[in-house]
GROMACS .gro file of C-alpha atoms in nm:
model
  376
    1UNK     CA    1  13.490  10.623  10.380
    2UNK     CA    2  13.255  10.848  10.591
    3UNK     CA    3  12.878  10.827  10.658
    4UNK     CA    4  12.757  11.159  10.840
    5UNK     CA    5  12.465  11.138  11.082
    6UNK     CA    6  12.151  11.329  10.935
    7UNK     CA    7  11.804  11.384  10.989
    8UNK     CA    8  11.496  11.498  10.788
    9UNK     CA    9  11.443  11.836  10.733
   10UNK     CA   10  11.060  11.989  10.848
   11UNK     CA   11  10.995  11.999  10.463
   12UNK     CA   12  11.110  11.640  10.408
   13UNK     CA   13  10.894  11.521  10.711
   14UNK     CA   14  10.592  11.715  10.559
   15UNK     CA   15  10.628  11.514  10.220
   16UNK     CA   16  10.642  11.193  10.413
   17UNK     CA   17  10.320  11.303  10.567
   18UNK     CA   18  10.190  11.398  10.244
   19UNK     CA   19  10.264  11.057  10.085
   20UNK     CA   20  10.124  10.864  10.384
   21UNK     CA   21   9.799  11.033  10.350
   22UNK     CA   22   9.779  10.982   9.971
   23UNK     CA   23   9.861  10.607  10.009
   24UNK     CA   24   9.605  10.560  10.287
   25UNK     CA   25   9.326  10.643  10.000
   26UNK     CA   26   9.508  10.508   9.689
   27UNK     CA   27   9.607  10.174   9.841
   28UNK     CA   28   9.387  10.068  10.120
   29UNK     CA   29   9.449   9.740  10.295
   30UNK     CA   30   9.344   9.470  10.103
   31UNK     CA   31   9.297   9.652   9.753
   32UNK     CA   32   9.645   9.537   9.619
   33UNK     CA   33   9.871   9.231   9.616
   34UNK     CA   34  10.136   9.276   9.907
   35UNK     CA   35  10.488   9.266   9.771
   36UNK     CA   36  10.825   9.231   9.892
   37UNK     CA   37  10.987   9.550   9.869
   38UNK     CA   38  11.116   9.634   9.511
   39UNK     CA   39  10.968   9.320   9.419
   40UNK     CA   40  10.611   9.454   9.419
   41UNK     CA   41  10.364   9.381   9.186
   42UNK     CA   42  10.363   9.533   8.817
   43UNK     CA   43  10.080   9.795   8.809
   44UNK     CA   44  10.092  10.032   8.528
   45UNK     CA   45   9.801  10.216   8.638
   46UNK     CA   46   9.939  10.258   8.990
   47UNK     CA   47  10.272  10.383   8.829
   48UNK     CA   48  10.095  10.640   8.631
   49UNK     CA   49   9.901  10.759   8.930
   50UNK     CA   50  10.227  10.793   9.134
   51UNK     CA   51  10.383  10.980   8.846
   52UNK     CA   52  10.078  11.211   8.834
   53UNK     CA   53  10.166  11.307   9.173
   54UNK     CA   54  10.515  11.396   9.102
   55UNK     CA   55  10.673  11.102   9.275
   56UNK     CA   56  10.839  10.928   8.991
   57UNK     CA   57  11.161  11.087   8.839
   58UNK     CA   58  11.166  11.316   9.142
   59UNK     CA   59  11.534  11.399   9.095
   60UNK     CA   60  11.507  11.455   8.716
   61UNK     CA   61  11.557  11.786   8.572
   62UNK     CA   62  11.210  11.974   8.517
   63UNK     CA   63  11.276  12.069   8.168
   64UNK     CA   64  11.270  11.702   8.075
   65UNK     CA   65  10.946  11.637   8.269
   66UNK     CA   66  11.106  11.587   8.585
   67UNK     CA   67  11.057  11.783   8.920
   68UNK     CA   68  11.405  11.898   9.009
   69UNK     CA   69  11.386  11.740   9.374
   70UNK     CA   70  11.656  11.565   9.558
   71UNK     CA   71  11.748  11.189   9.623
   72UNK     CA   72  11.653  11.237   9.988
   73UNK     CA   73  11.306  11.348   9.857
   74UNK     CA   74  11.296  11.033   9.676
   75UNK     CA   75  11.392  10.815   9.967
   76UNK     CA   76  11.119  10.968  10.162
   77UNK     CA   77  10.867  10.857   9.885
   78UNK     CA   78  11.023  10.503   9.828
   79UNK     CA   79  11.038  10.459  10.215
   80UNK     CA   80  10.640  10.483  10.240
   81UNK     CA   81  10.588  10.265   9.930
   82UNK     CA   82  10.802   9.999  10.059
   83UNK     CA   83  10.646   9.992  10.383
   84UNK     CA   84  10.313   9.897  10.254
   85UNK     CA   85  10.452   9.643   9.993
   86UNK     CA   86  10.307   9.864   9.716
   87UNK     CA   87  10.305   9.779   9.354
   88UNK     CA   88  10.607   9.940   9.248
   89UNK     CA   89  10.724   9.679   8.989
   90UNK     CA   90  10.630   9.851   8.662
   91UNK     CA   91  10.847  10.203   8.727
   92UNK     CA   92  11.105  10.081   8.978
   93UNK     CA   93  11.409  10.029   8.769
   94UNK     CA   94  11.374  10.356   8.551
   95UNK     CA   95  11.285  10.564   8.872
   96UNK     CA   96  11.563  10.429   9.043
   97UNK     CA   97  11.823  10.396   8.799
   98UNK     CA   98  11.793  10.497   8.452
   99UNK     CA   99  11.613  10.802   8.475
  100UNK     CA  100  11.924  10.950   8.670
  101UNK     CA  101  12.166  10.754   8.416
  102UNK     CA  102  12.010  10.897   8.116
  103UNK     CA  103  11.999  11.251   8.263
  104UNK     CA  104  12.389  11.198   8.354
  105UNK     CA  105  12.495  11.025   8.030
  106UNK     CA  106  12.218  11.059   7.782
  107UNK     CA  107  12.230  11.288   7.475
  108UNK     CA  108  11.984  11.596   7.435
  109UNK     CA  109  11.755  11.373   7.219
  110UNK     CA  110  11.749  11.075   7.471
  111UNK     CA  111  11.658  11.321   7.761
  112UNK     CA  112  11.392  11.455   7.543
  113UNK     CA  113  11.275  11.123   7.436
  114UNK     CA  114  11.270  10.905   7.752
  115UNK     CA  115  11.289  11.116   8.029
  116UNK     CA  116  10.945  11.248   8.030
  117UNK     CA  117  10.781  10.895   7.979
  118UNK     CA  118  11.001  10.788   8.273
  119UNK     CA  119  10.861  11.062   8.541
  120UNK     CA  120  10.513  11.020   8.411
  121UNK     CA  121  10.536  10.636   8.475
  122UNK     CA  122  10.453  10.534   8.123
  123UNK     CA  123  10.807  10.386   8.052
  124UNK     CA  124  10.926  10.071   8.223
  125UNK     CA  125  11.301   9.987   8.195
  126UNK     CA  126  11.475   9.670   8.258
  127UNK     CA  127  11.836   9.606   8.309
  128UNK     CA  128  12.034   9.372   8.084
  129UNK     CA  129  12.377   9.279   8.260
  130UNK     CA  130  12.386   8.911   8.365
  131UNK     CA  131  12.483   8.644   8.128
  132UNK     CA  132  12.496   8.270   8.113
  133UNK     CA  133  12.813   8.126   8.252
  134UNK     CA  134  12.925   8.476   8.368
  135UNK     CA  135  12.839   8.439   8.712
  136UNK     CA  136  12.898   8.757   8.924
  137UNK     CA  137  13.196   8.854   8.708
  138UNK     CA  138  13.018   9.152   8.492
  139UNK     CA  139  13.341   9.231   8.326
  140UNK     CA  140  13.301   8.906   8.133
  141UNK     CA  141  12.998   8.975   7.951
  142UNK     CA  142  13.015   8.838   7.579
  143UNK     CA  143  12.686   8.973   7.418
  144UNK     CA  144  12.842   9.193   7.136
  145UNK     CA  145  12.755   9.498   6.961
  146UNK     CA  146  12.931   9.534   6.628
  147UNK     CA  147  12.947   9.891   6.463
  148UNK     CA  148  12.778   9.887   6.135
  149UNK     CA  149  12.636  10.145   5.890
  150UNK     CA  150  12.406  10.373   6.099
  151UNK     CA  151  12.419  10.189   6.435
  152UNK     CA  152  12.503   9.847   6.602
  153UNK     CA  153  12.422   9.485   6.543
  154UNK     CA  154  12.371   9.283   6.846
  155UNK     CA  155  12.443   8.902   6.898
  156UNK     CA  156  12.428   8.699   7.229
  157UNK     CA  157  12.223   8.607   7.553
  158UNK     CA  158  12.124   8.797   7.866
  159UNK     CA  159  11.965   8.601   8.151
  160UNK     CA  160  11.815   8.696   8.488
  161UNK     CA  161  11.673   9.038   8.344
  162UNK     CA  162  11.438   9.153   8.584
  163UNK     CA  163  11.077   9.266   8.449
  164UNK     CA  164  11.185   9.245   8.093
  165UNK     CA  165  10.867   9.072   7.961
  166UNK     CA  166  10.653   9.366   8.066
  167UNK     CA  167  10.915   9.652   8.023
  168UNK     CA  168  10.885   9.898   7.753
  169UNK     CA  169  11.275   9.948   7.727
  170UNK     CA  170  11.592   9.760   7.814
  171UNK     CA  171  11.918   9.886   7.892
  172UNK     CA  172  12.189   9.660   7.819
  173UNK     CA  173  12.557   9.657   7.906
  174UNK     CA  174  12.730   9.506   7.565
  175UNK     CA  175  13.064   9.444   7.455
  176UNK     CA  176  13.206   9.651   7.197
  177UNK     CA  177  13.575   9.594   7.221
  178UNK     CA  178  13.826   9.315   7.385
  179UNK     CA  179  13.930   9.551   7.664
  180UNK     CA  180  13.808   9.409   7.963
  181UNK     CA  181  13.659   9.733   8.140
  182UNK     CA  182  13.683   9.962   7.866
  183UNK     CA  183  13.529   9.747   7.613
  184UNK     CA  184  13.168   9.787   7.710
  185UNK     CA  185  12.898  10.026   7.626
  186UNK     CA  186  12.539  10.086   7.732
  187UNK     CA  187  12.251  10.083   7.484
  188UNK     CA  188  11.884  10.180   7.528
  189UNK     CA  189  11.694   9.908   7.338
  190UNK     CA  190  11.314   9.888   7.269
  191UNK     CA  191  11.157   9.584   7.415
  192UNK     CA  192  10.985   9.500   7.094
  193UNK     CA  193  11.291   9.547   6.861
  194UNK     CA  194  11.307   9.264   6.581
  195UNK     CA  195  11.539   8.994   6.673
  196UNK     CA  196  11.511   9.047   7.032
  197UNK     CA  197  11.317   8.743   7.198
  198UNK     CA  198  11.212   8.786   7.579
  199UNK     CA  199  11.155   8.437   7.763
  200UNK     CA  200  11.024   8.445   8.105
  201UNK     CA  201  11.189   8.212   8.367
  202UNK     CA  202  10.962   8.072   8.629
  203UNK     CA  203  11.137   8.127   8.961
  204UNK     CA  204  11.109   7.922   9.284
  205UNK     CA  205  10.802   8.090   9.407
  206UNK     CA  206  10.596   8.058   9.073
  207UNK     CA  207  10.664   8.430   8.954
  208UNK     CA  208  10.805   8.488   8.612
  209UNK     CA  209  10.987   8.835   8.668
  210UNK     CA  210  11.332   8.707   8.562
  211UNK     CA  211  11.379   8.661   8.192
  212UNK     CA  212  11.619   8.554   7.926
  213UNK     CA  213  11.687   8.787   7.635
  214UNK     CA  214  11.813   8.633   7.299
  215UNK     CA  215  11.940   8.890   7.066
  216UNK     CA  216  11.982   8.778   6.699
  217UNK     CA  217  12.128   9.032   6.449
  218UNK     CA  218  11.933   9.303   6.640
  219UNK     CA  219  11.990   9.650   6.481
  220UNK     CA  220  12.003   9.954   6.716
  221UNK     CA  221  12.062  10.306   6.595
  222UNK     CA  222  12.364  10.470   6.714
  223UNK     CA  223  12.152  10.756   6.879
  224UNK     CA  224  11.994  10.459   7.127
  225UNK     CA  225  12.401  10.442   7.244
  226UNK     CA  226  12.406  10.567   7.585
  227UNK     CA  227  12.736  10.749   7.678
  228UNK     CA  228  13.058  10.741   7.495
  229UNK     CA  229  13.182  10.420   7.324
  230UNK     CA  230  13.368  10.207   7.604
  231UNK     CA  231  13.195  10.426   7.902
  232UNK     CA  232  12.964  10.141   8.001
  233UNK     CA  233  13.189  10.002   8.285
  234UNK     CA  234  13.226  10.337   8.457
  235UNK     CA  235  12.858  10.435   8.377
  236UNK     CA  236  12.735  10.111   8.531
  237UNK     CA  237  12.940  10.146   8.827
  238UNK     CA  238  12.802  10.479   8.917
  239UNK     CA  239  12.443  10.333   8.877
  240UNK     CA  240  12.531  10.071   9.125
  241UNK     CA  241  12.571  10.342   9.396
  242UNK     CA  242  12.191  10.418   9.355
  243UNK     CA  243  12.099  10.042   9.322
  244UNK     CA  244  12.286   9.930   9.638
  245UNK     CA  245  12.292  10.209   9.883
  246UNK     CA  246  11.900  10.291   9.883
  247UNK     CA  247  11.628  10.186  10.160
  248UNK     CA  248  11.511   9.898   9.909
  249UNK     CA  249  11.807   9.671  10.024
  250UNK     CA  250  11.678   9.652  10.383
  251UNK     CA  251  11.283   9.709  10.335
  252UNK     CA  252  11.178   9.370  10.147
  253UNK     CA  253  10.991   9.233  10.452
  254UNK     CA  254  10.876   9.584  10.621
  255UNK     CA  255  10.525   9.495  10.544
  256UNK     CA  256  10.558   9.157  10.710
  257UNK     CA  257  10.748   9.297  11.004
  258UNK     CA  258  10.507   9.583  11.077
  259UNK     CA  259  10.206   9.324  11.096
  260UNK     CA  260  10.442   9.077  11.317
  261UNK     CA  261  10.545   9.371  11.550
  262UNK     CA  262  10.159   9.473  11.605
  263UNK     CA  263  10.072   9.111  11.686
  264UNK     CA  264  10.365   9.081  11.930
  265UNK     CA  265  10.273   9.398  12.094
  266UNK     CA  266   9.934   9.251  12.195
  267UNK     CA  267  10.091   8.937  12.359
  268UNK     CA  268  10.204   8.939  12.727
  269UNK     CA  269  10.563   8.871  12.748
  270UNK     CA  270  10.631   8.888  12.356
  271UNK     CA  271  10.953   8.892  12.227
  272UNK     CA  272  11.071   9.239  12.334
  273UNK     CA  273  11.460   9.165  12.310
  274UNK     CA  274  11.455   9.031  11.965
  275UNK     CA  275  11.218   9.331  11.853
  276UNK     CA  276  11.443   9.574  12.010
  277UNK     CA  277  11.768   9.415  11.823
  278UNK     CA  278  11.579   9.437  11.471
  279UNK     CA  279  11.460   9.804  11.530
  280UNK     CA  280  11.816   9.900  11.640
  281UNK     CA  281  11.961   9.749  11.319
  282UNK     CA  282  11.666   9.870  11.094
  283UNK     CA  283  11.720  10.234  11.226
  284UNK     CA  284  12.101  10.213  11.178
  285UNK     CA  285  12.027  10.098  10.810
  286UNK     CA  286  11.813  10.388  10.764
  287UNK     CA  287  12.058  10.633  10.889
  288UNK     CA  288  12.302  10.474  10.612
  289UNK     CA  289  12.081  10.506  10.332
  290UNK     CA  290  11.982  10.856  10.423
  291UNK     CA  291  12.329  10.945  10.457
  292UNK     CA  292  12.416  10.810  10.121
  293UNK     CA  293  12.125  10.991   9.944
  294UNK     CA  294  12.283  11.306  10.111
  295UNK     CA  295  12.589  11.225   9.934
  296UNK     CA  296  12.444  11.170   9.596
  297UNK     CA  297  12.265  11.509   9.655
  298UNK     CA  298  12.600  11.664   9.716
  299UNK     CA  299  12.735  11.540   9.385
  300UNK     CA  300  12.940  11.261   9.539
  301UNK     CA  301  12.969  10.898   9.418
  302UNK     CA  302  12.943  10.669   9.731
  303UNK     CA  303  13.011  10.312   9.560
  304UNK     CA  304  13.193  10.172   9.888
  305UNK     CA  305  12.937  10.301  10.129
  306UNK     CA  306  12.652  10.183   9.906
  307UNK     CA  307  12.826   9.828   9.860
  308UNK     CA  308  12.854   9.842  10.262
  309UNK     CA  309  12.486   9.887  10.312
  310UNK     CA  310  12.385   9.643  10.089
  311UNK     CA  311  12.617   9.344  10.197
  312UNK     CA  312  12.507   9.432  10.557
  313UNK     CA  313  12.121   9.494  10.503
  314UNK     CA  314  12.045   9.208  10.277
  315UNK     CA  315  12.149   8.954  10.566
  316UNK     CA  316  11.952   9.166  10.800
  317UNK     CA  317  11.644   9.100  10.547
  318UNK     CA  318  11.736   8.709  10.575
  319UNK     CA  319  11.776   8.736  10.953
  320UNK     CA  320  11.427   8.894  10.988
  321UNK     CA  321  11.278   8.612  10.749
  322UNK     CA  322  11.419   8.356  10.982
  323UNK     CA  323  11.307   8.506  11.292
  324UNK     CA  324  10.943   8.542  11.188
  325UNK     CA  325  10.936   8.188  11.041
  326UNK     CA  326  11.080   8.057  11.393
  327UNK     CA  327  10.803   8.249  11.566
  328UNK     CA  328  10.521   8.174  11.314
  329UNK     CA  329  10.524   7.817  11.475
  330UNK     CA  330  10.491   7.633  11.158
  331UNK     CA  331  10.597   7.651  10.795
  332UNK     CA  332  10.397   7.913  10.632
  333UNK     CA  333  10.167   7.795  10.362
  334UNK     CA  334  10.190   7.953   9.979
  335UNK     CA  335   9.809   7.889   9.943
  336UNK     CA  336   9.695   8.043  10.271
  337UNK     CA  337   9.397   8.264  10.298
  338UNK     CA  338   9.612   8.524  10.475
  339UNK     CA  339   9.794   8.748  10.265
  340UNK     CA  340  10.088   8.809  10.505
  341UNK     CA  341  10.120   8.443  10.573
  342UNK     CA  342  10.145   8.386  10.162
  343UNK     CA  343  10.416   8.671  10.160
  344UNK     CA  344  10.621   8.507  10.430
  345UNK     CA  345  10.620   8.179  10.245
  346UNK     CA  346  10.715   8.356   9.916
  347UNK     CA  347  10.982   8.546  10.143
  348UNK     CA  348  11.104   8.205  10.261
  349UNK     CA  349  11.158   8.098   9.883
  350UNK     CA  350  11.325   8.411   9.754
  351UNK     CA  351  11.538   8.552  10.055
  352UNK     CA  352  11.849   8.347   9.945
  353UNK     CA  353  11.854   8.562   9.636
  354UNK     CA  354  11.870   8.868   9.828
  355UNK     CA  355  12.220   8.838   9.890
  356UNK     CA  356  12.303   8.762   9.529
  357UNK     CA  357  12.092   9.026   9.316
  358UNK     CA  358  12.271   9.349   9.269
  359UNK     CA  359  12.612   9.210   9.359
  360UNK     CA  360  12.689   8.890   9.557
  361UNK     CA  361  12.826   8.950   9.909
  362UNK     CA  362  13.159   8.821   9.783
  363UNK     CA  363  13.194   9.095   9.511
  364UNK     CA  364  13.066   9.364   9.745
  365UNK     CA  365  13.328   9.257  10.018
  366UNK     CA  366  13.584   9.296   9.735
  367UNK     CA  367  13.436   9.643   9.640
  368UNK     CA  368  13.430   9.750  10.003
  369UNK     CA  369  13.804   9.644  10.048
  370UNK     CA  370  13.918   9.814   9.750
  371UNK     CA  371  13.755  10.126   9.851
  372UNK     CA  372  13.882  10.131  10.193
  373UNK     CA  373  14.237  10.071  10.071
  374UNK     CA  374  14.210  10.326   9.820
  375UNK     CA  375  14.131  10.596  10.084
  376UNK     CA  376  14.344  10.468  10.353
   0.00000   0.00000   0.00000
């Protein structure tokens, strides 16, 4: 495993400045609900505006509505969005994961059908992976797709599917044979397909982003199968490098940190040592995410490196939350008039999930260990 030190080029720094100036006008403070990183609010209008700027689907091929730019360019844009707690919830998963996934594994029809809508911010995708009683063992999924005339019939249940209620499409990992890893296949399913019921689950903070999906004799045409039959596990593993290694894994509380640091700077004697330690860790994670993005642009699959980032960075996010709460001086109130206090209260409630979603730390340590042994 090697993460090579790298810096932004002059063109990439110019893009950063362009995004900042646009966000200053489009999202003035107080004009939108603050979000925790990729858990930002669902705002289709903002997603369409961002798409019109060419900042969604940036790395997708231009012949399919994308912009042919790099993973590093996308990192630059995402970093600015997350720093402001922007409402990225509608387009997030399609932009981060399934646009590149369809570009890499989809048929010509799928690319022409789905990628333009992803790049414009019109389409919202959700990930159907976890199932009841499966825990973090993704290979144990039981929701089955049975091949029938002209397509597939699906029966089973998915759970903890983020954003499914507002999504236009769901990419589901389904069992198509008994082989533990080579018996899974991905399908692109319209959210309103007959037989598919999406039920929101109220989370501890009162949000209903998580959903349970019930499939009862759901018919999906074969042209919605993403990749070869049995290729779902390997495709899903490749997508996880995009999911786990990005800046979104250490920037959930960045809007809160920015506010807290500004306040601390005005206090004599502040907490300089703690601020310095947080800054050093954040800068290290930023360098690691940038290195992973360079590897993706070079055609590499940094699965182990991405797992390492997520394992360390989500614990960093939890440490930041604990520190801010201690320095707040009292328990933050979820009904406060101060939007930052409300956001901190939400962070306290949801922070334990950060080391679970996208792969628990125990699973990630296994991935890291196997990767290190393989390359020893």
